mmCIF file of C-alpha atoms and ligand atoms in Angstrom:
data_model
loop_
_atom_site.group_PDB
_atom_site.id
_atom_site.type_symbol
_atom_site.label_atom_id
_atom_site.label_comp_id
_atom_site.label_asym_id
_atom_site.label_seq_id
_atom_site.Cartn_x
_atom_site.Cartn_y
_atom_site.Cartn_z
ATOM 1 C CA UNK A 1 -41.204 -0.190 12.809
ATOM 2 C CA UNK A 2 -39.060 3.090 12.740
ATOM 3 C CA UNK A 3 -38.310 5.367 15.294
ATOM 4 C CA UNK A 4 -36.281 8.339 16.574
ATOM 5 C CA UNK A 5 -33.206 7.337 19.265
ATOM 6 C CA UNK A 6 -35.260 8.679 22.069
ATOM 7 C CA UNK A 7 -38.228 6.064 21.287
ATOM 8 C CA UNK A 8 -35.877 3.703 21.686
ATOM 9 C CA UNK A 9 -34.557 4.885 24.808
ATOM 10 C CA UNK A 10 -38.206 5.206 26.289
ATOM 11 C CA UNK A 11 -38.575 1.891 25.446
ATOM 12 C CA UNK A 12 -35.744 0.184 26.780
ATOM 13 C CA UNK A 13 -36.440 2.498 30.026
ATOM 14 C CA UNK A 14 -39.811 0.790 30.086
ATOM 15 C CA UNK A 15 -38.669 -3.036 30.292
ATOM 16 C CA UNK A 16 -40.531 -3.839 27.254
ATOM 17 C CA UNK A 17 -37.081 -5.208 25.204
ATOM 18 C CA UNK A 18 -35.808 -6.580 28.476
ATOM 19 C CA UNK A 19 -38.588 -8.887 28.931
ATOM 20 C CA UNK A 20 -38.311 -9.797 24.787
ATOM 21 C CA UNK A 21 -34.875 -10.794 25.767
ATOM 22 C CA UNK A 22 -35.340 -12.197 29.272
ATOM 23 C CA UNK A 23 -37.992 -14.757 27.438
ATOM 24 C CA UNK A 24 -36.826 -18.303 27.005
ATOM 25 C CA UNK A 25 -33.012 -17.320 28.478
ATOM 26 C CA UNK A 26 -32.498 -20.511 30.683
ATOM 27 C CA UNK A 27 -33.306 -23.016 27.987
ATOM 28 C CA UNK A 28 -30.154 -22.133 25.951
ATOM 29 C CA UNK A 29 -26.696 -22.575 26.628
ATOM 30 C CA UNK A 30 -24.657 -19.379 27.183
ATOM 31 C CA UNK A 31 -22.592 -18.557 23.806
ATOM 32 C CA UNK A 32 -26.088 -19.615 21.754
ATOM 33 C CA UNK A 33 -27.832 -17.374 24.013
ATOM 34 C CA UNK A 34 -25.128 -13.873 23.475
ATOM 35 C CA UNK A 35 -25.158 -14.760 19.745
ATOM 36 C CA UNK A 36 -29.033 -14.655 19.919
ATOM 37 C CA UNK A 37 -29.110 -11.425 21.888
ATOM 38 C CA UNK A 38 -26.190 -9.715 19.428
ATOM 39 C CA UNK A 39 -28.259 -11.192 16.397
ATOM 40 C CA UNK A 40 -31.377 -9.218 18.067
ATOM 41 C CA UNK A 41 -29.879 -5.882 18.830
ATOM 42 C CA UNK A 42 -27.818 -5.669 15.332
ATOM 43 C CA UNK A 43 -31.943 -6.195 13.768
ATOM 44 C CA UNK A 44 -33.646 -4.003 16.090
ATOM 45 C CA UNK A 45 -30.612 -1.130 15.860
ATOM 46 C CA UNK A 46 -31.372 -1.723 11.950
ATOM 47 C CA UNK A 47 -35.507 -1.444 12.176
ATOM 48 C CA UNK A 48 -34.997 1.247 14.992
ATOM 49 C CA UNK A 49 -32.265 3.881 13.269
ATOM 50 C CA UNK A 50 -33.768 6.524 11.916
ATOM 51 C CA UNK A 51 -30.762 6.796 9.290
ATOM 52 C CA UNK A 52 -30.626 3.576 8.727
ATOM 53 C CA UNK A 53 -30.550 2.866 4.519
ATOM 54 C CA UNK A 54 -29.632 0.370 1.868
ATOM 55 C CA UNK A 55 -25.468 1.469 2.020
ATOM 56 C CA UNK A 56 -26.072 0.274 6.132
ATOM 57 C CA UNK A 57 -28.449 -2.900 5.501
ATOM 58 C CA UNK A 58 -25.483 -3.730 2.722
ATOM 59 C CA UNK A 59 -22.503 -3.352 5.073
ATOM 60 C CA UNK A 60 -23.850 -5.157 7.756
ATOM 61 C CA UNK A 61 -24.876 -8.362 5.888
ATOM 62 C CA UNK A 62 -21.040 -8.234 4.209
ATOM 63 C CA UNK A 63 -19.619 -7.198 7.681
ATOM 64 C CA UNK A 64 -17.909 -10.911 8.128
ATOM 65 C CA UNK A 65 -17.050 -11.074 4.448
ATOM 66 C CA UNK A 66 -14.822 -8.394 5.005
ATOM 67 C CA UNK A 67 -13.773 -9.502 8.140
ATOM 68 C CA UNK A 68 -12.362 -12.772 6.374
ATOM 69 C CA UNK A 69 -11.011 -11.170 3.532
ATOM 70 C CA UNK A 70 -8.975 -8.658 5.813
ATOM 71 C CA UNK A 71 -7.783 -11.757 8.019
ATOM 72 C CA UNK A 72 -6.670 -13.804 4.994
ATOM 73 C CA UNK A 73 -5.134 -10.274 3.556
ATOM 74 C CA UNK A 74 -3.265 -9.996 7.521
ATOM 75 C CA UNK A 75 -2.416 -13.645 7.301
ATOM 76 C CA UNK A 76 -1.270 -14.210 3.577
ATOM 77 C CA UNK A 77 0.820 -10.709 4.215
ATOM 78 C CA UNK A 78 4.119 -12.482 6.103
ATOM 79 C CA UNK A 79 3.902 -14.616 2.825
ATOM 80 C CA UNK A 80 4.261 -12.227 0.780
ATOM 81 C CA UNK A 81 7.209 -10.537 2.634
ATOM 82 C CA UNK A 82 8.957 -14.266 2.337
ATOM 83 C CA UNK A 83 7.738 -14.485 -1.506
ATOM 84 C CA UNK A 84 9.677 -11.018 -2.193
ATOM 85 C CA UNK A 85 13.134 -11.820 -0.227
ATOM 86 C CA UNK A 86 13.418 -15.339 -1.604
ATOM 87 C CA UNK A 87 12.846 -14.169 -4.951
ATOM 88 C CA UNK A 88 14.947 -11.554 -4.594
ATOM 89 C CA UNK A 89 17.669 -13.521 -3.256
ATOM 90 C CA UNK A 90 16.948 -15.706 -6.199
ATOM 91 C CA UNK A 91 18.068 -13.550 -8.946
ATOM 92 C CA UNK A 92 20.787 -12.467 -7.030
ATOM 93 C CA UNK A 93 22.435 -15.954 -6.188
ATOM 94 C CA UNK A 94 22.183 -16.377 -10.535
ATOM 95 C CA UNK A 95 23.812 -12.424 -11.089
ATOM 96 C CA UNK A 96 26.484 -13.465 -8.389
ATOM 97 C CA UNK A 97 26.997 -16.801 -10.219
ATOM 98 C CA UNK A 98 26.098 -16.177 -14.249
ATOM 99 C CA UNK A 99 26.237 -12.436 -14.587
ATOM 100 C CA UNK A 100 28.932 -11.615 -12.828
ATOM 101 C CA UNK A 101 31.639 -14.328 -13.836
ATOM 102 C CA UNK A 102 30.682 -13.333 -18.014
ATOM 103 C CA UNK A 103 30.703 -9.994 -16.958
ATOM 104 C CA UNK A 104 34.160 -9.985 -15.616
ATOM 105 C CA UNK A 105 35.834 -12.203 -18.517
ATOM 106 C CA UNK A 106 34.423 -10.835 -21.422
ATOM 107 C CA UNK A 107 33.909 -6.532 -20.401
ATOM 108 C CA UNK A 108 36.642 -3.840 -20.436
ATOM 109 C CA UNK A 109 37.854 -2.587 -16.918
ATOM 110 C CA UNK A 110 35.883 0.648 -17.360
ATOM 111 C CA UNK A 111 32.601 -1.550 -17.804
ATOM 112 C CA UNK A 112 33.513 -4.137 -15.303
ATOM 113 C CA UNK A 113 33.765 -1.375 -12.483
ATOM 114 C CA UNK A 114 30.658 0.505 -13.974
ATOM 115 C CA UNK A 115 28.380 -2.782 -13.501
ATOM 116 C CA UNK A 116 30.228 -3.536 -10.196
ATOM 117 C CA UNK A 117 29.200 0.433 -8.935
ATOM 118 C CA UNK A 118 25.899 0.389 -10.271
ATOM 119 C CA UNK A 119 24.502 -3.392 -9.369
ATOM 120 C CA UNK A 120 25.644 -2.972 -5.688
ATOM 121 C CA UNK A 121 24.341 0.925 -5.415
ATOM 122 C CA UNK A 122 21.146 -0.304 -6.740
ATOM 123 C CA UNK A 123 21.413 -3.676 -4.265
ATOM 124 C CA UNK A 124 21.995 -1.807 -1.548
ATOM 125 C CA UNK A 125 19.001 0.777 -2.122
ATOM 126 C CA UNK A 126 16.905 -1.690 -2.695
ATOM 127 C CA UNK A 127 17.479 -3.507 0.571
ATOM 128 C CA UNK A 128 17.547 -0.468 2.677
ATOM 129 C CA UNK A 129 14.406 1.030 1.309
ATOM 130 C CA UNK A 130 12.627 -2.135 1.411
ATOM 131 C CA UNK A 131 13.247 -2.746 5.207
ATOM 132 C CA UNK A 132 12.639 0.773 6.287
ATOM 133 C CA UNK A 133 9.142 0.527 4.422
ATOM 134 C CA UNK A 134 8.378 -2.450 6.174
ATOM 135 C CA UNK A 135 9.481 -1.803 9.284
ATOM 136 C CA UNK A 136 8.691 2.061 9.730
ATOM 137 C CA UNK A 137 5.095 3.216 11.483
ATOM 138 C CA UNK A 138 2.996 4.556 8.966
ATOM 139 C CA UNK A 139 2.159 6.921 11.421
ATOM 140 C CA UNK A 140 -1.147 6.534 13.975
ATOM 141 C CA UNK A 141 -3.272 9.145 15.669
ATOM 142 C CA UNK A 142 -1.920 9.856 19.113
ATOM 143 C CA UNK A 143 -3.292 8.443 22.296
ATOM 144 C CA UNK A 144 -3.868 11.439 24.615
ATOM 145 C CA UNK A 145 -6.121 14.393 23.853
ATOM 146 C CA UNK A 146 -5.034 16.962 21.814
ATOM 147 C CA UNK A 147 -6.568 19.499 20.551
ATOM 148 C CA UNK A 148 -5.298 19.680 16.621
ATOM 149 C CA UNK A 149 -7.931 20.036 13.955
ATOM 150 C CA UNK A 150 -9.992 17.317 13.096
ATOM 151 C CA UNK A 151 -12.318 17.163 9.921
ATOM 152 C CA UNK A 152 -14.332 14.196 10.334
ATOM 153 C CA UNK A 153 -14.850 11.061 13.123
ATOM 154 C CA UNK A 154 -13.807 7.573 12.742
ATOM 155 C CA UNK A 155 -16.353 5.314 12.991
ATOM 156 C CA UNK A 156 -14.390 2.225 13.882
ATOM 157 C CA UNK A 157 -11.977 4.213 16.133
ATOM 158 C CA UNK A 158 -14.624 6.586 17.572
ATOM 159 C CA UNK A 159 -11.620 9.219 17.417
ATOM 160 C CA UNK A 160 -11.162 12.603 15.882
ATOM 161 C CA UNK A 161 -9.975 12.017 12.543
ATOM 162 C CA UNK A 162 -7.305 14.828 11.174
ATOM 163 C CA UNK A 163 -7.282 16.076 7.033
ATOM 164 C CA UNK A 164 -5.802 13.177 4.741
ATOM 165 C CA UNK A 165 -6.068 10.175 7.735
ATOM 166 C CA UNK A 166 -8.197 7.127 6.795
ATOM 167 C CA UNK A 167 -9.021 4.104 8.707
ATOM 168 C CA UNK A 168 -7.649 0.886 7.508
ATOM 169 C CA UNK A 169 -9.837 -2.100 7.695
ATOM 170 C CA UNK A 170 -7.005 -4.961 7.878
ATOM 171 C CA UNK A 171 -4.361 -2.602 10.444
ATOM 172 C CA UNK A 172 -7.790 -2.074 12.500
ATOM 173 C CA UNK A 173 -6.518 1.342 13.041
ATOM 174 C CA UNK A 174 -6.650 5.045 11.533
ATOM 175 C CA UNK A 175 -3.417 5.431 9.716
ATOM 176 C CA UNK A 176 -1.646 9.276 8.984
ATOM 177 C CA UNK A 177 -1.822 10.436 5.304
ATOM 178 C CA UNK A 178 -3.086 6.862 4.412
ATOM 179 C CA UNK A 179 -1.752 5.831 0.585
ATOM 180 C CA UNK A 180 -2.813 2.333 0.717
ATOM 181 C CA UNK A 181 -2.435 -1.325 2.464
ATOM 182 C CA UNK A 182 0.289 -2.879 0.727
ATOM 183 C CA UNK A 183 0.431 -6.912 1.579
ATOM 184 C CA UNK A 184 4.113 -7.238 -0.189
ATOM 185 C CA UNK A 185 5.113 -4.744 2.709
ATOM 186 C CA UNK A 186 2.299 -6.109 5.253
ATOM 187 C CA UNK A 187 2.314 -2.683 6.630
ATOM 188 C CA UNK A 188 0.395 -0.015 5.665
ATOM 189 C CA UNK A 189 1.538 3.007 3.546
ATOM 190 C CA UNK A 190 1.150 6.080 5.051
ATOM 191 C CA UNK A 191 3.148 9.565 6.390
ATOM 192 C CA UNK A 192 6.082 8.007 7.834
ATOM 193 C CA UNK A 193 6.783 5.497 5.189
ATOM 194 C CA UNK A 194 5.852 6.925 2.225
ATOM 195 C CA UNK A 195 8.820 7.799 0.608
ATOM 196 C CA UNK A 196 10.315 4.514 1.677
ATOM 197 C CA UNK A 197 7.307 2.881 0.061
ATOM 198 C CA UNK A 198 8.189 4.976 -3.672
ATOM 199 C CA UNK A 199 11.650 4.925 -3.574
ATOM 200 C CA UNK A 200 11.619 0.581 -2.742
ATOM 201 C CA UNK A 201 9.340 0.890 -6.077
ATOM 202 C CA UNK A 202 11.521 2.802 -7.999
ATOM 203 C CA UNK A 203 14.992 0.979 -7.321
ATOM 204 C CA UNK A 204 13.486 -2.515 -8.219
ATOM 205 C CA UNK A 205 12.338 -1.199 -11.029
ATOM 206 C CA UNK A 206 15.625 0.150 -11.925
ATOM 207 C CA UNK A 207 17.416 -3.188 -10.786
ATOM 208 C CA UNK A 208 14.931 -5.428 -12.795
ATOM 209 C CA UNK A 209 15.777 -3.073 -15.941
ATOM 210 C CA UNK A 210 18.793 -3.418 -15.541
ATOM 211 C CA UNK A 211 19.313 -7.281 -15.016
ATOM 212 C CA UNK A 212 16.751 -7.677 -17.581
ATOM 213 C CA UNK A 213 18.732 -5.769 -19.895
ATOM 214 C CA UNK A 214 22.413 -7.049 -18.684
ATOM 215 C CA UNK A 215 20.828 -10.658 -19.690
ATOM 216 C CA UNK A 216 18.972 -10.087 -22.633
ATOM 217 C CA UNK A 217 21.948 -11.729 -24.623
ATOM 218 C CA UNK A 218 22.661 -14.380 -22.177
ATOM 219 C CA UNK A 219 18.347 -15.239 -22.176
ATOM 220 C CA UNK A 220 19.130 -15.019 -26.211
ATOM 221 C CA UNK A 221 21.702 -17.753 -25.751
ATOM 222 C CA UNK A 222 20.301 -20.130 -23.215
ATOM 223 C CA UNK A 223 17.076 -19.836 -25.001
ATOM 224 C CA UNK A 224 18.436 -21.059 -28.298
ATOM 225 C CA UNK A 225 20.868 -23.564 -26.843
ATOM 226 C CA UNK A 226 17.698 -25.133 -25.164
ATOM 227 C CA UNK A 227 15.403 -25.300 -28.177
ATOM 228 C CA UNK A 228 18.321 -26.783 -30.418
ATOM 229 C CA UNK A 229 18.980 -29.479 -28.177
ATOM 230 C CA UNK A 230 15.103 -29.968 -27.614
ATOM 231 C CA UNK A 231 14.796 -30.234 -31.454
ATOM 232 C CA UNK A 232 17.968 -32.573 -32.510
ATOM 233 C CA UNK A 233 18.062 -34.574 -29.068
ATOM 234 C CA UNK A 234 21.222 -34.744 -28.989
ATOM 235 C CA UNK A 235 22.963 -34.742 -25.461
ATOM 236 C CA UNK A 236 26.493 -32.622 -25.645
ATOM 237 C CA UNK A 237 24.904 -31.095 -23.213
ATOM 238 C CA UNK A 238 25.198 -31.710 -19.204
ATOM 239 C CA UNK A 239 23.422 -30.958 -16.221
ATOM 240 C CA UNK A 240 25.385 -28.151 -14.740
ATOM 241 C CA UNK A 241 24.884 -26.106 -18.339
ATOM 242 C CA UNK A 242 20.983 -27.150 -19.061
ATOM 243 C CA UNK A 243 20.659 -25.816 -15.089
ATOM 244 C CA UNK A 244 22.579 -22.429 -15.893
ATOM 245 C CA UNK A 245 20.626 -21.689 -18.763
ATOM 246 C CA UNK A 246 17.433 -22.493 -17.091
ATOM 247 C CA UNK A 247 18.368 -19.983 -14.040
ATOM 248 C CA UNK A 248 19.319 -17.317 -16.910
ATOM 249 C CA UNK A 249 15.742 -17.683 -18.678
ATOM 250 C CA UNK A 250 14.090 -17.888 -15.426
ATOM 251 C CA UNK A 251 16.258 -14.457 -14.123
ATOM 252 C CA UNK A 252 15.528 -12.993 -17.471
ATOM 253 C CA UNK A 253 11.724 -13.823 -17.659
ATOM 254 C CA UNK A 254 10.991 -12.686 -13.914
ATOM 255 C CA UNK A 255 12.712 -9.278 -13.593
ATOM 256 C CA UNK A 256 11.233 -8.162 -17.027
ATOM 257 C CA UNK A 257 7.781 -9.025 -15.635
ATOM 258 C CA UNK A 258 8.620 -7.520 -12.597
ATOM 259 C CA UNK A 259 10.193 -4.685 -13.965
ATOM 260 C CA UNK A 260 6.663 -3.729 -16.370
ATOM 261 C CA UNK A 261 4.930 -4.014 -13.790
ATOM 262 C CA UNK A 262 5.825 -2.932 -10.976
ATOM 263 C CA UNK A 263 7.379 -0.105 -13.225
ATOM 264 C CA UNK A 264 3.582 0.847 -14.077
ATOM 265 C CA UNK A 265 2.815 1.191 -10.729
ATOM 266 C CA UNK A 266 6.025 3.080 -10.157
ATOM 267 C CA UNK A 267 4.345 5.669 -12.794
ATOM 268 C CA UNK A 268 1.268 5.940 -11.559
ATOM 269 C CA UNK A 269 2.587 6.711 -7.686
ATOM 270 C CA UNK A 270 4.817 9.331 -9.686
ATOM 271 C CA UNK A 271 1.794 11.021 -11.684
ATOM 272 C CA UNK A 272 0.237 11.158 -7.978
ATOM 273 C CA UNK A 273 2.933 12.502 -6.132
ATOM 274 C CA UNK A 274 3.388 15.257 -8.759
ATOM 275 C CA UNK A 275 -0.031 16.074 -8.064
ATOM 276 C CA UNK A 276 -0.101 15.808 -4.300
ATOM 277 C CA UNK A 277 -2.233 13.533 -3.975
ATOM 278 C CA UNK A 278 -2.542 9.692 -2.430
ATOM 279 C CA UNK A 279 -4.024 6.709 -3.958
ATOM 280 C CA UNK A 280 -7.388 7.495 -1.814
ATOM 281 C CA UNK A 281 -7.265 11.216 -2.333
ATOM 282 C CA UNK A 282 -7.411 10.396 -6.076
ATOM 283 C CA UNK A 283 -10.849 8.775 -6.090
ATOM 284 C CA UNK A 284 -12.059 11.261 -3.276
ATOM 285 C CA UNK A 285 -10.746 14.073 -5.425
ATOM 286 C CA UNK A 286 -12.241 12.842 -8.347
ATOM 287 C CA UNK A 287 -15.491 12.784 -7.215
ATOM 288 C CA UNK A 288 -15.337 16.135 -5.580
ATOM 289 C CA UNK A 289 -13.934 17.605 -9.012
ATOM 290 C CA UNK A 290 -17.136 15.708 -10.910
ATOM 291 C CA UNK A 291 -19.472 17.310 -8.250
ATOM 292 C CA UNK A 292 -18.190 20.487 -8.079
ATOM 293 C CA UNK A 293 -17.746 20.642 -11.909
ATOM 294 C CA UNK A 294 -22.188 19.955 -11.801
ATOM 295 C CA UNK A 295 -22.078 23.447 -10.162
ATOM 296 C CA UNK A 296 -19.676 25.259 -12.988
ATOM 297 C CA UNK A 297 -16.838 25.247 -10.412
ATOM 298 C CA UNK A 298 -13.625 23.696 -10.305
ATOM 299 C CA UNK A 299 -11.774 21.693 -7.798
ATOM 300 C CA UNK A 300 -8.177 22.402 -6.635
ATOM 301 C CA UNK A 301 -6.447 20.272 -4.221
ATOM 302 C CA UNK A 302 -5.364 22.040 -0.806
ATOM 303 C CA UNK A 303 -2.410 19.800 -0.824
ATOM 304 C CA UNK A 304 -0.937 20.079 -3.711
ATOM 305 C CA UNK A 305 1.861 23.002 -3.971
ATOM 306 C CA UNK A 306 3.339 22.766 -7.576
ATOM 307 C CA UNK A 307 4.401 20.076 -9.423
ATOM 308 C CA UNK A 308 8.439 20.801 -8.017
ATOM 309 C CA UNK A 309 7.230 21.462 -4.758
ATOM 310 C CA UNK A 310 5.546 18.179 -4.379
ATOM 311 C CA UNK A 311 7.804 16.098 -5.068
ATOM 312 C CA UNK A 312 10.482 18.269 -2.624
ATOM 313 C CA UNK A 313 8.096 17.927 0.331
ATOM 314 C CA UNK A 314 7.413 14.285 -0.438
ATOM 315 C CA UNK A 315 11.607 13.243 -0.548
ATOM 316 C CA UNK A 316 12.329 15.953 2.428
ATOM 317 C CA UNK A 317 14.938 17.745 -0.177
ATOM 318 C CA UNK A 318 15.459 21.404 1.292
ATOM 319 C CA UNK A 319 18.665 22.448 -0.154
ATOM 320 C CA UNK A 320 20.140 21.138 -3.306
ATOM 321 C CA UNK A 321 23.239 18.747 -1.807
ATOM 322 C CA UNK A 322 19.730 16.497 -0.726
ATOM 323 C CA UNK A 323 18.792 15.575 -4.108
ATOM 324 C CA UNK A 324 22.236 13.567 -3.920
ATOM 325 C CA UNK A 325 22.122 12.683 0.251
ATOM 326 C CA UNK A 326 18.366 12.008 0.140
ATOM 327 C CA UNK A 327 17.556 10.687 -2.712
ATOM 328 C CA UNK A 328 20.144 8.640 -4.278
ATOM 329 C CA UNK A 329 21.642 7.672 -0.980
ATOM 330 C CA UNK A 330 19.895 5.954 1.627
ATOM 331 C CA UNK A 331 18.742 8.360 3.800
ATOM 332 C CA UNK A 332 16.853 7.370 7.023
ATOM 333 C CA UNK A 333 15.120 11.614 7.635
ATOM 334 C CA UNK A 334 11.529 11.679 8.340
ATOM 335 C CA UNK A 335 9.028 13.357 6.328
ATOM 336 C CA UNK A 336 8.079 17.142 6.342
ATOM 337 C CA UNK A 337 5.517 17.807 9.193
ATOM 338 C CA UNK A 338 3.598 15.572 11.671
ATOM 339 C CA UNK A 339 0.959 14.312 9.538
ATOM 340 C CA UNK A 340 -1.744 15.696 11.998
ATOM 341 C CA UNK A 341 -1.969 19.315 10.495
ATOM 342 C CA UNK A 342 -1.100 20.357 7.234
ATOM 343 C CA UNK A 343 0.025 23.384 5.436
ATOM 344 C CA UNK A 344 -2.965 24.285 3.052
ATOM 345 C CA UNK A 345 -2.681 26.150 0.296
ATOM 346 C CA UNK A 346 -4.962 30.076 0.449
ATOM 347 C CA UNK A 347 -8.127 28.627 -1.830
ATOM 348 C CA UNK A 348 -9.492 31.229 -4.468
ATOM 349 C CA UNK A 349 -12.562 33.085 -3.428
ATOM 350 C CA UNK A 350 -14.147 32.042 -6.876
ATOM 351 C CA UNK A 351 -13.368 28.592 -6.351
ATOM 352 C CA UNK A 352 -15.199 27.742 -2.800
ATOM 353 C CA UNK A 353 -18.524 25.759 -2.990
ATOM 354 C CA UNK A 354 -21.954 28.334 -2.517
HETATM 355 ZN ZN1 ZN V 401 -10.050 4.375 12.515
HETATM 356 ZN ZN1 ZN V 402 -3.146 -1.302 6.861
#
């Protein structure tokens, strides 16, 4: 049976579902008896909603497949934070212990102090924008009313939902200039952490590089030691080295991993960013492009203000002394506006939807 909201209302007004639900109520214990009644209502608010369709039907069935997959996502996500700092501290313990002692007895002062500068800069940026992603508020929508411009409604929420704000599913709550849910973070990536988010990407990148590449003789060396005494069997050969040149091939084989992919990922934020868009915006804008594009018009993102542009919004650089103080130094400034409004760029007469 379908009908409009206000059949439904009539009919509720009219006792006729009461007394469906009032039937057989004192033969079943109390939980059994709420999970009957929600079961009921979520099938009758199906059969009864006049916009009810297959995208509906298909999110209610998978409603508590999500819900476990979002827990497990919530749950594993401290995990994952432990996974990263103990590897982490991993390779560091074997560059503070193999790395550094070769480095030292074998490299010219000028190269000594250049690895010394560089592997602690890089260290230290790491750690810094790592916490500050982690630990930083994507940004939320505010509590009290306000009366900022809205574009759509969150349905989870039931608030006002500003331009570029999405809802995430495993946070529970609408988050500002969403970019994604990162579980290696367990926090969400959003307005306020953004740039902490990128630049965490791009230093581990550069620090897995660059142990991968500080190594590649030493993985050369272990390597070959290891197969040669696999092959003759014979043991001049103790612990202490066989454990050194394990570390070194394990060091070597997990930052140039890392460092592929993670530096993919590092890319494809970067093609983004240059284009002023999010990871969500991306597939939103995509479509809109491929529908508009059915008309013989073309799409043009209202947030994106030149490639240069971009990118200065997005690191907060407004004078040229904080390419060096904002960028390659760890800077704790917020981003460039609130994340509730945004500065939209005048759209092209010829270029709005008829
Ligand atoms: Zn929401
Ligand atoms: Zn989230």
């Amino acid at each position: 049976m379908r009908c409009s909201p206000g059949s439904v209302l009539n009919l509720l007004r009219s006792g006729r579902l009461r007394s469906c639900v009032r039937r057989g109520r004192n033969r079943l214990p109390l939980w059994l008896r709420k999970i009957w009644l929600y079961a009921r209502l979520l099938v009758q608010s199906l059969c009864f909603n006049t916009l009810t369709d297959s995208d509906v039907v298909f999110d209610s069935i998978f409603e508590p497949v999500f819900w476990t997959v979002d827990y497990v996502t919530r749950w594993f996500g401290l995990l994952f934070v432990c996974l990263v700092v103990i590897l982490t501290c991993s390779i560091l313990a074997i560059a503070y212990m193999v790395l550094l002692p070769l480095i030292l007895n074998t490299y010219s002062p000028p190269w000594i102090a250049w690895h010394i500068c560089y592997g602690h800069w890089n260290l230290v940026m790491i750690a810094f924008h790592y916490y500050k992603a982690a630990k930083t508020s994507p940004g939320h929508l505010p509590t009290e009313k306000n009366d900022r411009p809205f574009v759509s409604v969150c349905k989870k929420c039931i608030m006002p939902k500003p331009a570029r704000t999405h809802h995430c599913g495993i946070c529970n709550r609408c988050i500002l200039k969403m970019d994604h849910h990162c579980p290696w973070l367990n926090n969400c990536v959003g307005h306020f952490n953004h740039r902490y988010f990128f630049s965490f990407c791009l230093f581990m990148t550069l620090g897995c590089v660059y142990c991968s590449i500080s190594g590649r003789n030493l993985f050369l060396d272990a390597y070959n030691a290891l197969e040669t005494n696999f092959q003759t069997a014979a043991p001049p050969y103790t612990l202490k080295e066989r454990m050194i040149h394990k570390s070194i091939i394990y060091m070597w084989v997990l930052t140039s991993t890392v460092a592929v992919a993670l530096g993919a990922l590092t890319v494809w934020h970067a093609v983004l960013i240059s284009r002023g868009e999010t990871s969500i915006e991306r597939h939103v804008n995509k479509k809109e492009g491929q529908r508009l594009a059915a008309w013989g018009k073309v799409y043009r993102n209202p947030f994106n203000y030149g490639k240069l542009n971009n990118w200065k919004v997005f690191l907060g650089v407004e004078k040229r002394s904080h390419w060096v103080t904002r960028v390659l130094l760890p800077s704790g400034h917020p981003p460039h506006g609130d994340g509730l409004t945004w500065d939209i760029l005048p759209v092209r007469k010829d270029l709005i939807p008829v």
